[in-house]
Short mmCIF file of C-alpha atoms in Angstrom, two decimals:
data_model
loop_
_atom_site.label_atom_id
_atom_site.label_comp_id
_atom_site.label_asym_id
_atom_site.label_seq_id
_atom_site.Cartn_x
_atom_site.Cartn_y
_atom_site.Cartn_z
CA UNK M 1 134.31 75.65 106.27
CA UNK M 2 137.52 76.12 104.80
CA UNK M 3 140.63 78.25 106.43
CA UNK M 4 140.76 80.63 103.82
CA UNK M 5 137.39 82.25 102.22
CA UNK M 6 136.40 85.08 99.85
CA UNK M 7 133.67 87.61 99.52
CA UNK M 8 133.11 90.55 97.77
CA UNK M 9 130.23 93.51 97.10
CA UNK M 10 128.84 93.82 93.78
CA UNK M 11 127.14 96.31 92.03
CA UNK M 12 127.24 99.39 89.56
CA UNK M 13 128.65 101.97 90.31
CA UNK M 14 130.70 100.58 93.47
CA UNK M 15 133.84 102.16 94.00
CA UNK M 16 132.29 104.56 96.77
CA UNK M 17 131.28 101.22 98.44
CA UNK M 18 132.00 101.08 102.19
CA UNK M 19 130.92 97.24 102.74
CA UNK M 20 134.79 96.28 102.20
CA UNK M 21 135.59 98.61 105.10
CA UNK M 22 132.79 96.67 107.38
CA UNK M 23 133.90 92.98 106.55
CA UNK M 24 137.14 93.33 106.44
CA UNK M 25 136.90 95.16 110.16
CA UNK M 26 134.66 92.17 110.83
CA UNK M 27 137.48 89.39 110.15
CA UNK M 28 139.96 90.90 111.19
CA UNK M 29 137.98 91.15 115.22
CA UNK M 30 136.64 87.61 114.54
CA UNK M 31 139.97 86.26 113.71
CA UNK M 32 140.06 85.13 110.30
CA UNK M 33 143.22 86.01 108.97
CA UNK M 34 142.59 83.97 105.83
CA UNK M 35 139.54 86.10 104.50
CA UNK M 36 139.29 88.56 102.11
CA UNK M 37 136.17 91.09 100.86
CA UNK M 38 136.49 92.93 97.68
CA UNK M 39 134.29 95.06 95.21
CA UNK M 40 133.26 94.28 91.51
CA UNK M 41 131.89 96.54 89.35
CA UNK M 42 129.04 94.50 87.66
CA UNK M 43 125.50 95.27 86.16
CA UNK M 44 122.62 93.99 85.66
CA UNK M 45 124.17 92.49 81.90
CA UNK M 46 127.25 91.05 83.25
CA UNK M 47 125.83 89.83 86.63
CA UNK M 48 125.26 86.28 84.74
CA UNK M 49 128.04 85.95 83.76
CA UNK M 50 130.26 86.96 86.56
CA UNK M 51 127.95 84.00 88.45
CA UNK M 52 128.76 81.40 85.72
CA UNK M 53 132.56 81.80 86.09
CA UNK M 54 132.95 82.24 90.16
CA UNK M 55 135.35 79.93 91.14
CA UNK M 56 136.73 78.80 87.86
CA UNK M 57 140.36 80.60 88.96
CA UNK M 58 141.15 78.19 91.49
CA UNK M 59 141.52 80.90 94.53
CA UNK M 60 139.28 80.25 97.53
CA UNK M 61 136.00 79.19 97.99
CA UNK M 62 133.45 81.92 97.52
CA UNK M 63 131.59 82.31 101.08
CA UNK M 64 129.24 85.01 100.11
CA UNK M 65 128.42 88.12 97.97
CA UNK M 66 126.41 91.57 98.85
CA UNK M 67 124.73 93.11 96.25
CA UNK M 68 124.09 96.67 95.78
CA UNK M 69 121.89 98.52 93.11
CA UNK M 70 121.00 97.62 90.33
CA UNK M 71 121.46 93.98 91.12
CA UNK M 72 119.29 93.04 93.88
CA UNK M 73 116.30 91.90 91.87
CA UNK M 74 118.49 90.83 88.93
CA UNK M 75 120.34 88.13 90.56
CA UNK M 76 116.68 86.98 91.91
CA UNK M 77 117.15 84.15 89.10
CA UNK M 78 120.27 83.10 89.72
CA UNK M 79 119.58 81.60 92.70
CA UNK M 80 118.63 78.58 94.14
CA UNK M 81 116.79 80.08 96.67
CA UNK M 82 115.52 82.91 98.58
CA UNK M 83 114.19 83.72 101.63
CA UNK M 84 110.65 84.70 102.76
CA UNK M 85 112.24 87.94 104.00
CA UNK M 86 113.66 88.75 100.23
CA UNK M 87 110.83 87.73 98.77
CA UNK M 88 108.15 90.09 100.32
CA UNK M 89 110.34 92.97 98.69
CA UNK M 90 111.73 90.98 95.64
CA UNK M 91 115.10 92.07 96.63
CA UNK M 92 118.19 90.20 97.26
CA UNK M 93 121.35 91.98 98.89
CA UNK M 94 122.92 88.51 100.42
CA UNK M 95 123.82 85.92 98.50
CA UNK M 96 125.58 82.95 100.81
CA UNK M 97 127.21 79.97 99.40
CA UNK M 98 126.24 77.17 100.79
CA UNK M 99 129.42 74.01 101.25
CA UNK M 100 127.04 71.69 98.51
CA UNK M 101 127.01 74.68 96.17
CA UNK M 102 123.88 75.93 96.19
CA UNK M 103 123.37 79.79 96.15
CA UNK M 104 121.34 80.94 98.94
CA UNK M 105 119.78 84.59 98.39
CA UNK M 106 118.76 86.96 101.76
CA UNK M 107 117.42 90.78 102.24
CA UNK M 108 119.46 92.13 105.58
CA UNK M 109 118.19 95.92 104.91
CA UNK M 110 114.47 95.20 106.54
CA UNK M 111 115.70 93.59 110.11
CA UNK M 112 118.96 96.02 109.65
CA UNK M 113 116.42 98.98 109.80
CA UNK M 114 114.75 97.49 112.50
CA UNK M 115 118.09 96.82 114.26
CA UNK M 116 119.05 100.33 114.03
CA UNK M 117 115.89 101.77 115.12
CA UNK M 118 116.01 99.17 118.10
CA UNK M 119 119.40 100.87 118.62
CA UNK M 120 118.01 103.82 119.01
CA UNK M 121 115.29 103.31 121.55
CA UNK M 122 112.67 102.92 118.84
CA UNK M 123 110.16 99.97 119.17
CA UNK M 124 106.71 99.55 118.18
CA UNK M 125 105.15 102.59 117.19
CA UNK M 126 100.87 103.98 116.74
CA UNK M 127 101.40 105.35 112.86
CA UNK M 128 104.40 106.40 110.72
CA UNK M 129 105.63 108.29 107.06
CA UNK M 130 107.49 107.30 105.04
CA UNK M 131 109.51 110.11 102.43
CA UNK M 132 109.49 109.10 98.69
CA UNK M 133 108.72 105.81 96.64
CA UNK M 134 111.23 103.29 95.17
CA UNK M 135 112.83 100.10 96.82
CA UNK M 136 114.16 101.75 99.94
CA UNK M 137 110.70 102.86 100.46
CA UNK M 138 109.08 98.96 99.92
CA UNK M 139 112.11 97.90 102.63
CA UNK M 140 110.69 100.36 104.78
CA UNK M 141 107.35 99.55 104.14
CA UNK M 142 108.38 96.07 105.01
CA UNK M 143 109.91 96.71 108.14
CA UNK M 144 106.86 98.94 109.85
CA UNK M 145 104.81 96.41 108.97
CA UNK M 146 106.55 94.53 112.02
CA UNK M 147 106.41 97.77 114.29
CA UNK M 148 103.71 100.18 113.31
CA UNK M 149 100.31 99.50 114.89
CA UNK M 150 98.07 102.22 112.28
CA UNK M 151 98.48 103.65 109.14
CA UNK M 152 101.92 104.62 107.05
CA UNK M 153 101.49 107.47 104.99
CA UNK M 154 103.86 107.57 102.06
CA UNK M 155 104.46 110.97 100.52
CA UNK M 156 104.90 111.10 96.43
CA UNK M 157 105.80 112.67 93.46
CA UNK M 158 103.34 111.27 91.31
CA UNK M 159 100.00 108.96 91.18
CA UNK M 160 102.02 106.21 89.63
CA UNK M 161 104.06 106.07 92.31
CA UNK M 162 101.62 106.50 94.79
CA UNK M 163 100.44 103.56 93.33
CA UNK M 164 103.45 101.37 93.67
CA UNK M 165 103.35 102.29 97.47
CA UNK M 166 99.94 101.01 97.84
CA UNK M 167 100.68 97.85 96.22
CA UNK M 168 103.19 97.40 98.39
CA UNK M 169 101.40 98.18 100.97
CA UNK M 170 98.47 95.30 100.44
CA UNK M 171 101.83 93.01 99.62
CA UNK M 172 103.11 93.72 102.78
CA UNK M 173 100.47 94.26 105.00
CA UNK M 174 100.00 97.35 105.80
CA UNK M 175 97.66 100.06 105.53
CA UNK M 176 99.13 102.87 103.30
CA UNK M 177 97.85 106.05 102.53
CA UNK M 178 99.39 107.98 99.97
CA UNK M 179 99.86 111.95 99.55
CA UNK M 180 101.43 114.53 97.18
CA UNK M 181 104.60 115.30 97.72
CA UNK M 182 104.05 119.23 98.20
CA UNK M 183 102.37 117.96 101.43
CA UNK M 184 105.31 116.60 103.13
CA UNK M 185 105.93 118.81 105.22
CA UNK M 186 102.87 117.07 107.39
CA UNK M 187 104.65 113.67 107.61
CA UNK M 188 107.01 115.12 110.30
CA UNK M 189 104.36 115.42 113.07
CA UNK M 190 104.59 111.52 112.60
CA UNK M 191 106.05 108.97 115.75
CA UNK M 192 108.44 107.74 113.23
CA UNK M 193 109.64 109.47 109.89
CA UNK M 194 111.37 107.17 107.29
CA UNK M 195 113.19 109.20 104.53
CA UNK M 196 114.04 106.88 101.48
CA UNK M 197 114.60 109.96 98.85
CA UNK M 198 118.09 111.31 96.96
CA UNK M 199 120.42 113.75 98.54
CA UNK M 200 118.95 117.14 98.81
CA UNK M 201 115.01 116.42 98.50
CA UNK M 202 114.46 116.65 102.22
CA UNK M 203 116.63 119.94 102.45
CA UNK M 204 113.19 122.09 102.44
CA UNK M 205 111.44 120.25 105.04
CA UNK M 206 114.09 120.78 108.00
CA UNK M 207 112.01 124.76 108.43
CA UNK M 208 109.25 122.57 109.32
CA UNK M 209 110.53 119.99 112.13
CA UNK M 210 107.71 120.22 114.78
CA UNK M 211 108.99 121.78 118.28
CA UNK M 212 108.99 118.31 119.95
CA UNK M 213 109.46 115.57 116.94
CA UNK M 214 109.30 111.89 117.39
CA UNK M 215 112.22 109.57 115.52
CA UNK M 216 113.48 110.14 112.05
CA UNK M 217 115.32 107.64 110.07
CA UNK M 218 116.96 109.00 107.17
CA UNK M 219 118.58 106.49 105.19
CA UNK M 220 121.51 109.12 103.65
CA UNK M 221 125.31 109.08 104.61
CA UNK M 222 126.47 110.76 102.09
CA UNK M 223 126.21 113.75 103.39
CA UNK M 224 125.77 113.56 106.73
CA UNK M 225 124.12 115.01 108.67
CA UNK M 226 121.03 116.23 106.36
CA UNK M 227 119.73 119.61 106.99
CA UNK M 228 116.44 117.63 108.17
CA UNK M 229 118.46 115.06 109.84
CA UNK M 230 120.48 118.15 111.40
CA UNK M 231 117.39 120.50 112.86
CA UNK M 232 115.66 117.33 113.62
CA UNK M 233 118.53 116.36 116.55
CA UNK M 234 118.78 120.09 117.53
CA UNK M 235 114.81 119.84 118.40
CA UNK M 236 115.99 116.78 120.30
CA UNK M 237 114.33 114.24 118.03
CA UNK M 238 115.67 110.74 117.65
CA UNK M 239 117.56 110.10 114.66
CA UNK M 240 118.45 107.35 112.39
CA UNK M 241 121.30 107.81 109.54
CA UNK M 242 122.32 105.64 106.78
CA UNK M 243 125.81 104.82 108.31
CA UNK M 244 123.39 102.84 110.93
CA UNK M 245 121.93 100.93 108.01
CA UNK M 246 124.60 100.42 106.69
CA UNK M 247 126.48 99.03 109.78
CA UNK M 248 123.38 96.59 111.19
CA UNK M 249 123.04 95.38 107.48
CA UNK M 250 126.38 93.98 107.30
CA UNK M 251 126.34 92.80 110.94
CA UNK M 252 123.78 90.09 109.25
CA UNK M 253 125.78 89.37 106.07
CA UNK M 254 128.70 88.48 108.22
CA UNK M 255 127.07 86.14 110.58
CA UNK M 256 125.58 84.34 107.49
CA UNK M 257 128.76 84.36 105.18
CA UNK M 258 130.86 83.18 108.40
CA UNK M 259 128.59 81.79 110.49
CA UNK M 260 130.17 83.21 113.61
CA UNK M 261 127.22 85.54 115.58
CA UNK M 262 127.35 87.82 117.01
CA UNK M 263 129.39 89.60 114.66
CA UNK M 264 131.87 91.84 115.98
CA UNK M 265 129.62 95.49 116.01
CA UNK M 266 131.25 97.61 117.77
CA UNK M 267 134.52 96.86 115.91
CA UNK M 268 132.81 97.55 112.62
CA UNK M 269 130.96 100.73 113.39
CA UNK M 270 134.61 101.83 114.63
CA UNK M 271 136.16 100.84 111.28
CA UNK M 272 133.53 103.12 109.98
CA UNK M 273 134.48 105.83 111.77
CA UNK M 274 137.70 105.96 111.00
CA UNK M 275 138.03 105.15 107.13
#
């Protein structure tokens, strides 16, 4: 591996990105002076293209990329290969470059979530929700099915997505039951809630946090905390935020880009902190 090495995030829109914040915190513990991480603004239509061209400036070699929405299936084909882990979600958010050039594609979310919830004192658990549909939802899906013992119930807008969660669910292994959305408020009695949906669509729910609630992950940062997340820790409930995601995630992109593990954690989550 080379003294000097490049990465970058990619994805549409990405200025708000914090991954730049994470790696660069990341180098700089582990030493490598000679690395850099930047963001690209790329879709799904110019994704191809910004593939066929990396490297034809002469800088660097490219050690890695992270991928954001919309591009995590897109690049699927533009890859050499992916693992088993990206494949049960068809999702691709790593993308390490291997030194005979081939392009190797990873998903970090699903053991990131289960790194975070590890974190938190949250192991194998008898049944769980999950909060909305959508591929934050599948990841989620994918993780429980390496914790949860019993059913997931997934909690939907609509019978077409309902749908999507149960094929998921048979993809993935595990037993999901689906139910309308205007019963959510039930999921919270749960061992371990997983909220997957936009900014504000939880807001309701935080009335109906049970007296003695189990562990909540909610994958929002932005902002933090939620109302749910919020009423949830005053209750004295476990919680999970995004920013934990986020952090774990990266943890695993930069012991694959580099190849140096452990990757410096404690160094990044303070990086975090103090953007």
């Amino acid at each position: 591996m080379s003294e000097n090495r490049r990465a970058a995030v990619l994805g549409s829109p990405i200025a708000h990105s914090l991954s730049p914040v994470l790696h660069r915190a990341a180098y700089r513990e582990l030493g490598l002076s000679g690395w850099t991480y930047d963001r690209f603004e790329v879709d799904e239509t110019a994704l191809p293209d910004f593939f066929k061209h990396l490297g034809e400036d002469g800088g660097p070699a490219w050690a890695g990329l992270s991928l954001t929405m919309p591009l995590k299936r897109a690049v699927i084909p533009l890859l050499d290969e992916i693992t088993d882990t990206a494949a049960s979600v068809e999702a691709v958010n790593t993308v390490v470059f291997t030194d005979d050039g081939r392009r190797l594609g990873d998903n970090t979310d699903i053991p990131g979530m289960l790194a975070a919830l590890r974190e938190r004192g949250v192991g194998r658990v008898a049944r769980a929700a999950v909060l909305g549909a959508g591929a934050t939802a599948s990841s989620a899906l994918a993780a429980l099915s390496r914790i949860c013992d019993g059913e997931v119930t997934a909690y939907v807008r609509s019978e077409a997505r309902a749908a999507e969660m149960r094929q998921w669910g048979e993809r993935l292994g595990v037993a999901v039951r689906t139910a309308d959305w205007g019963d959510a408020a039930e999921a919270l009695d749960a061992p371990l809630v997983i909220a997957t949906t936009p900014a504000g669509t939880t807001d309701a729910l935080a009335a109906s946090v049970p007296d003695r609630p189990g562990a909540l992950f909610d994958v929002l940062y932005e902002p933090w905390p939620t109302p749910l997340a919020a009423a949830w820790a005053a209750r004295g409930g476990s919680v999970v935020g995004g920013l934990d995601l986020l952090v774990h995630q990266a943890v695993l992109q930069v012991e694959q880009m580099t190849g140096r593990a452990p990757a410096p954690l404690a160094a990044m989550r303070e990086a975090l902190a103090s953007r």
